[in-house]
Each structure stands twice: as structure tokens, then as C-alpha cells.
Amino acid sequence: MYKKKYSVLLIIMFRILIILLVLLIVFLIFTISFNKNSNSNSNSNSNSNSNSNSNSNSNSNSVENMKNVKLDSIRTTRNPFNYILEFYRGAPYKGYYIENLKKVEKECLNYLKRDSFSNLIGKTIVIDFDDTIGWTKPYKPIQPEVEKHRIYGDVIHFKPIKPIVNLVKNAIKLGYHIIVITARGPHMLYQTMTNCHRFGIYPDKIFTSCFYGQNQMFKQIMRENLSRMTLNDAKNMTSNQLLNYKGKKDSIYNINIVMTVGDRWCDVKGVIGMLGVKLPEPSDMNSYFYYNGEIRVIE
């Protein structure tokens, strides 16, 4: 009887040992493949940096160097969870994500400094808030911990995404007006404005959405309507009034949108005669320049 029990225990231990060995092999294979991907990414980053140093003039002429790729041909990719976490590791202070945005900041600032914009009346930048100016940790479905924001009364204090915040501040110094268009609801207007002020950004106007993120076309409509009015007209409008605006004012003081920035394609889709800057998101961790149907990855 004892021999039978002993043999059963040996069989169980043997099976457990086999399972552990299989798990160890799987872990080693995954680790090796992940290291190869990270090494290839670092090599590509170093190559792109050396290319950017040897072609410093291409940064200021980035729009002319864009490939003719239709926006509809861009497909988002489902990246492995660990790769997403690695990309955003250290954000919003450091890491791959922030290094990517620093390149965006540099190229956008060179673009805004062009002589053709120096004396442009009503030059304006339209920009999103969430994960563009303020960090809300966009990979929420898989984040390892709950994002802890400080709450003061009815206001949640978000952390600034410094490369984009710096871009906006420098744009203001260059004479650009700033209009924020966010998919947040009207009840979050004060919270959005307060966070912008905390970051040292004082937008000329903040427009919210009555669709609460359910309609991606409203930003495109708002941008088109803004170009048919002056900045003073826009300042006196509510979000619904802007969305339903049917008028047209032919004035040299009309708003001229030079650039629109956001982390979703709806922030840049449909733009004509202005530069669209698409920032990374978990489904596509690249930044893009989009101009009149042509697109270029910012590397």
C-alpha cells in the first residue's frame, strides 16, 4: 500500500516538474524575442537620429518630404500588451513615448517658425487635451495600476505632457492663438481650463463636445467653421453654436488654422491647408505629419 502511494506521489511530482520546465522554456523564448525587438528598435532610433543630424534641413521642410499615402490606408495595429507598457514606461516624464514627442516638438516648432507664417493674421493652432496636453494614461484597459490623480474639489489635477506643453508655449511666444477642442463634455470645461492654466497655457478658447466622445466628426466640422469667422466671434460662441454655425465672414481677420494636434485620427482627419500632427496612441505608437492627403511618420 505504501509503495502505491509513493509511486503516485512520484508521478505527480514528475508531472509538476514537466509543467515547470515547459513554462520556463516559454518564458525564455518570450524574453529572447522581446529583447531582439527592443534592440532592433534602439538600432532604428540611433539610425534615425544619425540621419536627422546629417539632414538637419529636412526638419524645417518636413511637409515637402512627406510620402503620398492616403489617410485611409493607415491601419492601427494591435500591439502586444508588454510592448505597449514598455513604450509608455516612465511617461509622462521619460521613456520612448516622451522621446518620440520631443522629436514632434522640434519639427513642429521649426514648421511654425517659417517666414510664411511670421506676418499671418489670425494664425491659430487647434489642439486636443487628453493625452495631448494632459496625461491621462491612455492604455487604461491594460494599465498595471490605477492612475492616481490629485483631486481638489471638482477638479482633477492631471500631469502635463511637457514636450507638447512646451510646443504650445513657444507657439504663443511666436504669436499663435490657441484653441482647444476636446471630446470632453461641457461639465468638464472648468476642469480642462484649470489644468491648462496650471500648465502655463492660457487658451483663447476651449470647446467641448455634447457627444461625449461618441461622434468623431464634430472636431472636423468645428475646425471648418472656425476658418469662417474671426477669433472674437469664436470667443463669444458656445460649443453648440460653433458646431451649428452656417455663416461666413470674409475678413482679413479670420482665423487661419496653421496646425491641428491630437492623439486620434479624428483630430487631424479632413484637414486641408493646415498641418495635422497625429500623436501616439496604444493601437499605433507612431507620430505622423498629415498635410493635404499626404502623410509622413515622424521618426
mmCIF file of C-alpha atoms in Angstrom:
data_model
loop_
_atom_site.group_PDB
_atom_site.id
_atom_site.type_symbol
_atom_site.label_atom_id
_atom_site.label_comp_id
_atom_site.label_asym_id
_atom_site.label_seq_id
_atom_site.Cartn_x
_atom_site.Cartn_y
_atom_site.Cartn_z
ATOM 1 C CA MET A 1 0.000 0.000 0.000
ATOM 2 C CA TYR A 2 2.815 2.409 0.864
ATOM 3 C CA LYS A 3 4.553 1.540 -2.374
ATOM 4 C CA LYS A 4 1.454 2.536 -4.333
ATOM 5 C CA LYS A 5 1.170 5.870 -2.525
ATOM 6 C CA TYR A 6 4.869 6.500 -3.083
ATOM 7 C CA SER A 7 4.585 5.742 -6.796
ATOM 8 C CA VAL A 8 1.542 8.042 -7.116
ATOM 9 C CA LEU A 9 3.475 10.876 -5.450
ATOM 10 C CA LEU A 10 6.403 10.318 -7.788
ATOM 11 C CA ILE A 11 4.130 10.500 -10.802
ATOM 12 C CA ILE A 12 2.538 13.745 -9.558
ATOM 13 C CA MET A 13 5.922 15.323 -8.848
ATOM 14 C CA PHE A 14 7.198 14.256 -12.252
ATOM 15 C CA ARG A 15 4.219 15.890 -13.985
ATOM 16 C CA ILE A 16 4.665 19.082 -11.992
ATOM 17 C CA LEU A 17 8.336 19.137 -12.957
ATOM 18 C CA ILE A 18 7.447 18.783 -16.643
ATOM 19 C CA ILE A 19 4.931 21.662 -16.409
ATOM 20 C CA LEU A 20 7.509 23.898 -14.743
ATOM 21 C CA LEU A 21 10.069 23.109 -17.422
ATOM 22 C CA VAL A 22 7.582 23.943 -20.186
ATOM 23 C CA LEU A 23 6.731 27.270 -18.519
ATOM 24 C CA LEU A 24 10.436 28.058 -18.152
ATOM 25 C CA ILE A 25 11.063 27.371 -21.838
ATOM 26 C CA VAL A 26 8.124 29.562 -22.888
ATOM 27 C CA PHE A 27 9.372 32.375 -20.642
ATOM 28 C CA LEU A 28 12.901 32.172 -22.092
ATOM 29 C CA ILE A 29 11.581 32.227 -25.670
ATOM 30 C CA PHE A 30 9.405 35.270 -24.951
ATOM 31 C CA THR A 31 12.290 37.100 -23.208
ATOM 32 C CA ILE A 32 14.692 36.477 -26.105
ATOM 33 C CA SER A 33 12.180 37.627 -28.733
ATOM 34 C CA PHE A 34 11.298 40.747 -26.739
ATOM 35 C CA ASN A 35 14.979 41.673 -26.332
ATOM 36 C CA LYS A 36 15.507 41.291 -30.071
ATOM 37 C CA ASN A 37 12.590 43.657 -30.760
ATOM 38 C CA SER A 38 13.847 46.241 -28.263
ATOM 39 C CA ASN A 39 17.367 46.051 -29.705
ATOM 40 C CA SER A 40 16.092 46.485 -33.235
ATOM 41 C CA ASN A 41 14.010 49.472 -32.098
ATOM 42 C CA SER A 42 17.025 51.073 -30.412
ATOM 43 C CA ASN A 43 19.115 50.494 -33.519
ATOM 44 C CA SER A 44 16.464 52.054 -35.720
ATOM 45 C CA ASN A 45 16.236 55.009 -33.344
ATOM 46 C CA SER A 46 20.019 55.525 -33.475
ATOM 47 C CA ASN A 47 19.960 55.289 -37.258
ATOM 48 C CA SER A 48 17.135 57.801 -37.494
ATOM 49 C CA ASN A 49 18.994 60.139 -35.144
ATOM 50 C CA SER A 50 22.141 59.957 -37.263
ATOM 51 C CA ASN A 51 20.085 60.567 -40.373
ATOM 52 C CA SER A 52 18.359 63.551 -38.782
ATOM 53 C CA ASN A 53 21.733 65.020 -37.809
ATOM 54 C CA SER A 54 23.093 64.626 -41.320
ATOM 55 C CA ASN A 55 19.931 66.107 -42.821
ATOM 56 C CA SER A 56 19.169 68.978 -40.475
ATOM 57 C CA ASN A 57 17.498 70.959 -43.232
ATOM 58 C CA SER A 58 14.873 68.268 -43.762
ATOM 59 C CA ASN A 59 13.302 69.050 -40.382
ATOM 60 C CA SER A 60 12.322 72.543 -41.434
ATOM 61 C CA ASN A 61 10.988 71.281 -44.765
ATOM 62 C CA SER A 62 9.227 68.218 -43.382
ATOM 63 C CA VAL A 63 5.977 68.771 -45.273
ATOM 64 C CA GLU A 64 7.744 68.705 -48.640
ATOM 65 C CA ASN A 65 9.370 65.392 -47.754
ATOM 66 C CA MET A 66 6.162 63.559 -46.915
ATOM 67 C CA LYS A 67 5.164 60.428 -48.771
ATOM 68 C CA ASN A 68 1.939 60.443 -50.743
ATOM 69 C CA VAL A 69 -0.069 57.980 -48.654
ATOM 70 C CA LYS A 70 -3.824 58.210 -48.211
ATOM 71 C CA LEU A 71 -5.051 58.516 -44.652
ATOM 72 C CA ASP A 72 -7.499 55.643 -45.126
ATOM 73 C CA SER A 73 -4.570 53.318 -45.893
ATOM 74 C CA ILE A 74 -3.245 53.708 -42.350
ATOM 75 C CA ARG A 75 -4.303 50.745 -40.254
ATOM 76 C CA THR A 76 -3.944 50.586 -36.497
ATOM 77 C CA THR A 77 -2.110 47.572 -35.151
ATOM 78 C CA ARG A 78 -2.868 45.507 -32.084
ATOM 79 C CA ASN A 79 0.451 45.613 -30.251
ATOM 80 C CA PRO A 80 1.369 43.092 -27.541
ATOM 81 C CA PHE A 81 0.498 44.365 -24.091
ATOM 82 C CA ASN A 82 4.093 44.226 -22.820
ATOM 83 C CA TYR A 83 5.328 46.260 -25.774
ATOM 84 C CA ILE A 84 2.723 48.935 -25.059
ATOM 85 C CA LEU A 85 3.740 49.069 -21.401
ATOM 86 C CA GLU A 86 7.403 49.338 -22.397
ATOM 87 C CA PHE A 87 6.625 52.176 -24.829
ATOM 88 C CA TYR A 88 4.802 54.176 -22.159
ATOM 89 C CA ARG A 89 7.146 53.263 -19.299
ATOM 90 C CA GLY A 90 8.265 56.394 -17.452
ATOM 91 C CA ALA A 91 5.604 58.610 -19.037
ATOM 92 C CA PRO A 92 4.892 61.461 -18.861
ATOM 93 C CA TYR A 93 8.466 62.255 -17.776
ATOM 94 C CA LYS A 94 10.771 59.949 -19.750
ATOM 95 C CA GLY A 95 10.948 56.869 -21.955
ATOM 96 C CA TYR A 96 10.220 56.005 -25.590
ATOM 97 C CA TYR A 97 6.913 57.898 -25.586
ATOM 98 C CA ILE A 98 8.465 61.155 -24.402
ATOM 99 C CA GLU A 99 11.463 60.818 -26.740
ATOM 100 C CA ASN A 100 9.033 60.469 -29.639
ATOM 101 C CA LEU A 101 7.170 63.609 -28.565
ATOM 102 C CA LYS A 102 10.418 65.571 -28.275
ATOM 103 C CA LYS A 103 11.016 64.903 -31.973
ATOM 104 C CA VAL A 104 7.459 66.063 -32.677
ATOM 105 C CA GLU A 105 8.074 69.232 -30.656
ATOM 106 C CA LYS A 106 11.261 70.044 -32.557
ATOM 107 C CA GLU A 107 9.812 69.509 -36.036
ATOM 108 C CA CYS A 108 6.568 71.348 -35.266
ATOM 109 C CA LEU A 109 8.437 74.332 -33.856
ATOM 110 C CA ASN A 110 10.594 74.516 -36.993
ATOM 111 C CA TYR A 111 7.416 74.449 -39.056
ATOM 112 C CA LEU A 112 5.776 77.234 -37.027
ATOM 113 C CA LYS A 113 8.871 79.440 -37.434
ATOM 114 C CA ARG A 114 8.537 79.596 -41.211
ATOM 115 C CA ASP A 115 8.719 83.048 -42.762
ATOM 116 C CA SER A 116 5.382 82.488 -44.499
ATOM 117 C CA PHE A 117 3.655 82.460 -41.089
ATOM 118 C CA SER A 118 5.511 85.354 -39.482
ATOM 119 C CA ASN A 119 3.045 88.047 -40.568
ATOM 120 C CA LEU A 120 -0.038 85.856 -40.968
ATOM 121 C CA ILE A 121 -3.090 87.437 -39.324
ATOM 122 C CA GLY A 122 -5.206 85.171 -37.120
ATOM 123 C CA LYS A 123 -2.716 82.291 -37.146
ATOM 124 C CA THR A 124 -4.068 79.620 -34.849
ATOM 125 C CA ILE A 125 -3.280 76.153 -33.511
ATOM 126 C CA VAL A 126 -6.152 73.794 -32.689
ATOM 127 C CA ILE A 127 -5.226 71.159 -30.123
ATOM 128 C CA ASP A 128 -6.772 68.311 -28.136
ATOM 129 C CA PHE A 129 -6.393 67.971 -24.354
ATOM 130 C CA ASP A 130 -6.442 64.328 -23.219
ATOM 131 C CA ASP A 131 -3.098 62.611 -23.858
ATOM 132 C CA THR A 132 -2.027 65.597 -25.916
ATOM 133 C CA ILE A 133 -1.595 68.349 -23.312
ATOM 134 C CA GLY A 134 -2.641 66.454 -20.169
ATOM 135 C CA TRP A 135 -1.564 62.915 -19.357
ATOM 136 C CA THR A 136 -4.492 60.574 -18.622
ATOM 137 C CA LYS A 137 -2.638 57.269 -19.207
ATOM 138 C CA PRO A 138 -4.238 56.180 -22.486
ATOM 139 C CA TYR A 139 -3.609 52.448 -22.118
ATOM 140 C CA LYS A 140 -6.277 52.114 -19.413
ATOM 141 C CA PRO A 141 -7.573 48.645 -20.408
ATOM 142 C CA ILE A 142 -4.210 47.088 -19.548
ATOM 143 C CA GLN A 143 -2.605 49.505 -17.115
ATOM 144 C CA PRO A 144 -0.966 47.633 -14.218
ATOM 145 C CA GLU A 145 -2.146 50.098 -11.609
ATOM 146 C CA VAL A 146 -4.844 52.701 -11.234
ATOM 147 C CA GLU A 147 -3.707 56.193 -12.193
ATOM 148 C CA LYS A 148 -3.764 58.328 -9.075
ATOM 149 C CA HIS A 149 -4.613 61.944 -9.834
ATOM 150 C CA ARG A 150 -4.897 64.593 -7.181
ATOM 151 C CA ILE A 151 -8.433 65.798 -6.736
ATOM 152 C CA TYR A 152 -9.174 69.293 -5.436
ATOM 153 C CA GLY A 153 -12.890 69.858 -5.124
ATOM 154 C CA ASP A 154 -14.398 69.271 -8.555
ATOM 155 C CA VAL A 155 -11.047 69.493 -10.357
ATOM 156 C CA ILE A 156 -8.753 66.570 -11.135
ATOM 157 C CA HIS A 157 -5.137 67.663 -11.496
ATOM 158 C CA PHE A 158 -3.510 65.876 -14.419
ATOM 159 C CA LYS A 159 0.196 65.747 -15.195
ATOM 160 C CA PRO A 160 1.466 67.816 -18.143
ATOM 161 C CA ILE A 161 2.927 66.210 -21.261
ATOM 162 C CA LYS A 162 5.890 68.568 -21.317
ATOM 163 C CA PRO A 163 7.065 68.324 -24.965
ATOM 164 C CA ILE A 164 3.614 69.334 -26.228
ATOM 165 C CA VAL A 165 3.114 71.885 -23.448
ATOM 166 C CA ASN A 166 6.472 73.440 -24.393
ATOM 167 C CA LEU A 167 5.433 73.453 -28.048
ATOM 168 C CA VAL A 168 2.246 75.360 -27.208
ATOM 169 C CA LYS A 169 4.095 77.863 -25.004
ATOM 170 C CA ASN A 170 6.647 78.567 -27.728
ATOM 171 C CA ALA A 171 3.877 78.883 -30.301
ATOM 172 C CA ILE A 172 2.216 81.540 -28.148
ATOM 173 C CA LYS A 173 5.523 83.427 -27.997
ATOM 174 C CA LEU A 174 5.584 83.315 -31.814
ATOM 175 C CA GLY A 175 2.180 84.999 -31.920
ATOM 176 C CA TYR A 176 -0.087 81.982 -32.435
ATOM 177 C CA HIS A 177 -3.554 81.749 -30.930
ATOM 178 C CA ILE A 178 -4.531 78.510 -29.160
ATOM 179 C CA ILE A 179 -7.962 76.892 -29.395
ATOM 180 C CA VAL A 180 -8.619 73.634 -27.536
ATOM 181 C CA ILE A 181 -11.241 71.271 -28.965
ATOM 182 C CA THR A 182 -11.861 68.298 -26.697
ATOM 183 C CA ALA A 183 -14.288 65.373 -26.742
ATOM 184 C CA ARG A 184 -14.936 66.016 -23.062
ATOM 185 C CA GLY A 185 -18.460 67.000 -22.108
ATOM 186 C CA PRO A 186 -19.493 70.557 -21.190
ATOM 187 C CA HIS A 187 -19.407 69.675 -17.479
ATOM 188 C CA MET A 188 -15.613 69.257 -17.766
ATOM 189 C CA LEU A 189 -14.931 72.691 -19.256
ATOM 190 C CA TYR A 190 -13.780 74.242 -15.972
ATOM 191 C CA GLN A 191 -11.591 71.238 -15.176
ATOM 192 C CA THR A 192 -9.935 71.401 -18.606
ATOM 193 C CA MET A 193 -9.363 75.162 -18.334
ATOM 194 C CA THR A 194 -7.928 74.844 -14.810
ATOM 195 C CA ASN A 195 -5.426 72.195 -15.884
ATOM 196 C CA CYS A 196 -4.333 74.252 -18.890
ATOM 197 C CA HIS A 197 -3.722 77.222 -16.593
ATOM 198 C CA ARG A 198 -1.728 75.005 -14.202
ATOM 199 C CA PHE A 199 0.498 74.022 -17.140
ATOM 200 C CA GLY A 200 1.059 77.687 -18.009
ATOM 201 C CA ILE A 201 -1.198 77.563 -21.078
ATOM 202 C CA TYR A 202 -3.985 80.123 -21.442
ATOM 203 C CA PRO A 203 -6.065 79.131 -24.494
ATOM 204 C CA ASP A 204 -8.023 81.781 -26.351
ATOM 205 C CA LYS A 205 -10.985 79.416 -26.282
ATOM 206 C CA ILE A 206 -11.904 75.888 -25.166
ATOM 207 C CA PHE A 207 -14.666 73.997 -26.979
ATOM 208 C CA THR A 208 -16.157 70.821 -25.536
ATOM 209 C CA SER A 209 -18.449 68.218 -27.091
ATOM 210 C CA CYS A 210 -22.100 67.431 -26.486
ATOM 211 C CA PHE A 211 -21.468 63.962 -27.964
ATOM 212 C CA TYR A 212 -19.202 62.806 -25.103
ATOM 213 C CA GLY A 213 -16.771 61.101 -27.463
ATOM 214 C CA GLN A 214 -19.466 59.293 -29.461
ATOM 215 C CA ASN A 215 -19.140 61.433 -32.611
ATOM 216 C CA GLN A 216 -15.678 61.704 -34.145
ATOM 217 C CA MET A 217 -16.743 64.073 -36.913
ATOM 218 C CA PHE A 218 -17.565 67.055 -34.721
ATOM 219 C CA LYS A 219 -13.941 68.238 -34.481
ATOM 220 C CA GLN A 220 -13.607 68.389 -38.259
ATOM 221 C CA ILE A 221 -16.834 70.393 -38.511
ATOM 222 C CA MET A 222 -15.677 72.772 -35.782
ATOM 223 C CA ARG A 223 -12.337 73.386 -37.500
ATOM 224 C CA GLU A 224 -14.067 74.146 -40.796
ATOM 225 C CA ASN A 225 -16.484 76.556 -39.089
ATOM 226 C CA LEU A 226 -13.677 78.313 -37.215
ATOM 227 C CA SER A 227 -12.000 79.222 -40.501
ATOM 228 C CA ARG A 228 -15.095 81.210 -41.483
ATOM 229 C CA MET A 229 -15.045 83.603 -38.526
ATOM 230 C CA THR A 230 -12.775 85.883 -36.540
ATOM 231 C CA LEU A 231 -11.229 84.992 -33.204
ATOM 232 C CA ASN A 232 -13.546 87.423 -31.407
ATOM 233 C CA ASP A 233 -16.539 85.662 -32.950
ATOM 234 C CA ALA A 234 -15.240 82.317 -31.720
ATOM 235 C CA LYS A 235 -14.614 83.609 -28.211
ATOM 236 C CA ASN A 236 -18.265 84.594 -27.889
ATOM 237 C CA MET A 237 -19.641 81.252 -29.097
ATOM 238 C CA THR A 238 -20.648 78.145 -27.216
ATOM 239 C CA SER A 239 -19.638 74.722 -28.496
ATOM 240 C CA ASN A 240 -23.121 74.043 -29.891
ATOM 241 C CA GLN A 241 -23.210 77.413 -31.646
ATOM 242 C CA LEU A 242 -19.871 76.709 -33.303
ATOM 243 C CA LEU A 243 -20.953 73.226 -34.339
ATOM 244 C CA ASN A 244 -24.118 74.545 -35.993
ATOM 245 C CA TYR A 245 -22.600 77.710 -37.438
ATOM 246 C CA LYS A 246 -23.746 78.365 -41.033
ATOM 247 C CA GLY A 247 -22.446 81.859 -41.609
ATOM 248 C CA LYS A 248 -19.384 83.087 -43.419
ATOM 249 C CA LYS A 249 -17.364 86.203 -42.797
ATOM 250 C CA ASP A 250 -14.898 87.339 -45.443
ATOM 251 C CA SER A 251 -12.380 89.251 -43.395
ATOM 252 C CA ILE A 252 -8.628 89.533 -43.278
ATOM 253 C CA TYR A 253 -9.003 88.902 -39.556
ATOM 254 C CA ASN A 254 -10.493 85.442 -39.996
ATOM 255 C CA ILE A 255 -8.958 82.552 -38.106
ATOM 256 C CA ASN A 256 -6.169 80.852 -40.054
ATOM 257 C CA ILE A 257 -5.585 77.386 -38.645
ATOM 258 C CA VAL A 258 -1.951 76.519 -39.279
ATOM 259 C CA MET A 259 -1.760 73.309 -37.270
ATOM 260 C CA THR A 260 -4.061 70.839 -35.502
ATOM 261 C CA VAL A 261 -2.665 68.415 -32.913
ATOM 262 C CA GLY A 262 -4.131 65.360 -31.205
ATOM 263 C CA ASP A 263 -3.652 61.687 -30.377
ATOM 264 C CA ARG A 264 -6.565 60.419 -32.506
ATOM 265 C CA TRP A 265 -7.067 60.470 -36.264
ATOM 266 C CA CYS A 266 -10.260 62.488 -35.798
ATOM 267 C CA ASP A 267 -8.012 65.308 -34.537
ATOM 268 C CA VAL A 268 -6.324 65.598 -37.940
ATOM 269 C CA LYS A 269 -8.605 63.872 -40.444
ATOM 270 C CA GLY A 270 -10.095 66.058 -43.150
ATOM 271 C CA VAL A 271 -7.678 68.958 -42.684
ATOM 272 C CA ILE A 272 -6.879 70.973 -45.822
ATOM 273 C CA GLY A 273 -4.274 73.703 -45.999
ATOM 274 C CA MET A 274 -3.054 73.049 -42.461
ATOM 275 C CA LEU A 275 -0.629 70.605 -40.854
ATOM 276 C CA GLY A 276 -2.170 67.746 -38.907
ATOM 277 C CA VAL A 277 0.014 66.251 -36.177
ATOM 278 C CA LYS A 278 -1.121 62.815 -35.037
ATOM 279 C CA LEU A 279 0.448 61.713 -31.739
ATOM 280 C CA PRO A 280 0.953 58.127 -30.495
ATOM 281 C CA GLU A 281 -1.822 56.016 -29.038
ATOM 282 C CA PRO A 282 -1.744 52.392 -27.804
ATOM 283 C CA SER A 283 -3.106 50.993 -31.083
ATOM 284 C CA ASP A 284 -0.496 52.875 -33.154
ATOM 285 C CA MET A 285 2.613 54.058 -31.323
ATOM 286 C CA ASN A 286 3.848 56.349 -34.090
ATOM 287 C CA SER A 287 3.550 60.072 -34.668
ATOM 288 C CA TYR A 288 2.522 61.376 -38.083
ATOM 289 C CA PHE A 289 2.515 64.589 -40.085
ATOM 290 C CA TYR A 290 -0.578 64.838 -42.269
ATOM 291 C CA TYR A 291 -0.888 67.550 -44.917
ATOM 292 C CA ASN A 292 -3.403 67.732 -47.802
ATOM 293 C CA GLY A 293 -3.746 63.954 -48.093
ATOM 294 C CA GLU A 294 -0.044 63.190 -47.708
ATOM 295 C CA ILE A 295 1.431 61.585 -44.662
ATOM 296 C CA ARG A 296 4.823 61.025 -43.059
ATOM 297 C CA VAL A 297 5.893 59.101 -39.991
ATOM 298 C CA ILE A 298 7.878 61.248 -37.574
ATOM 299 C CA GLU A 299 10.972 59.199 -36.734
#
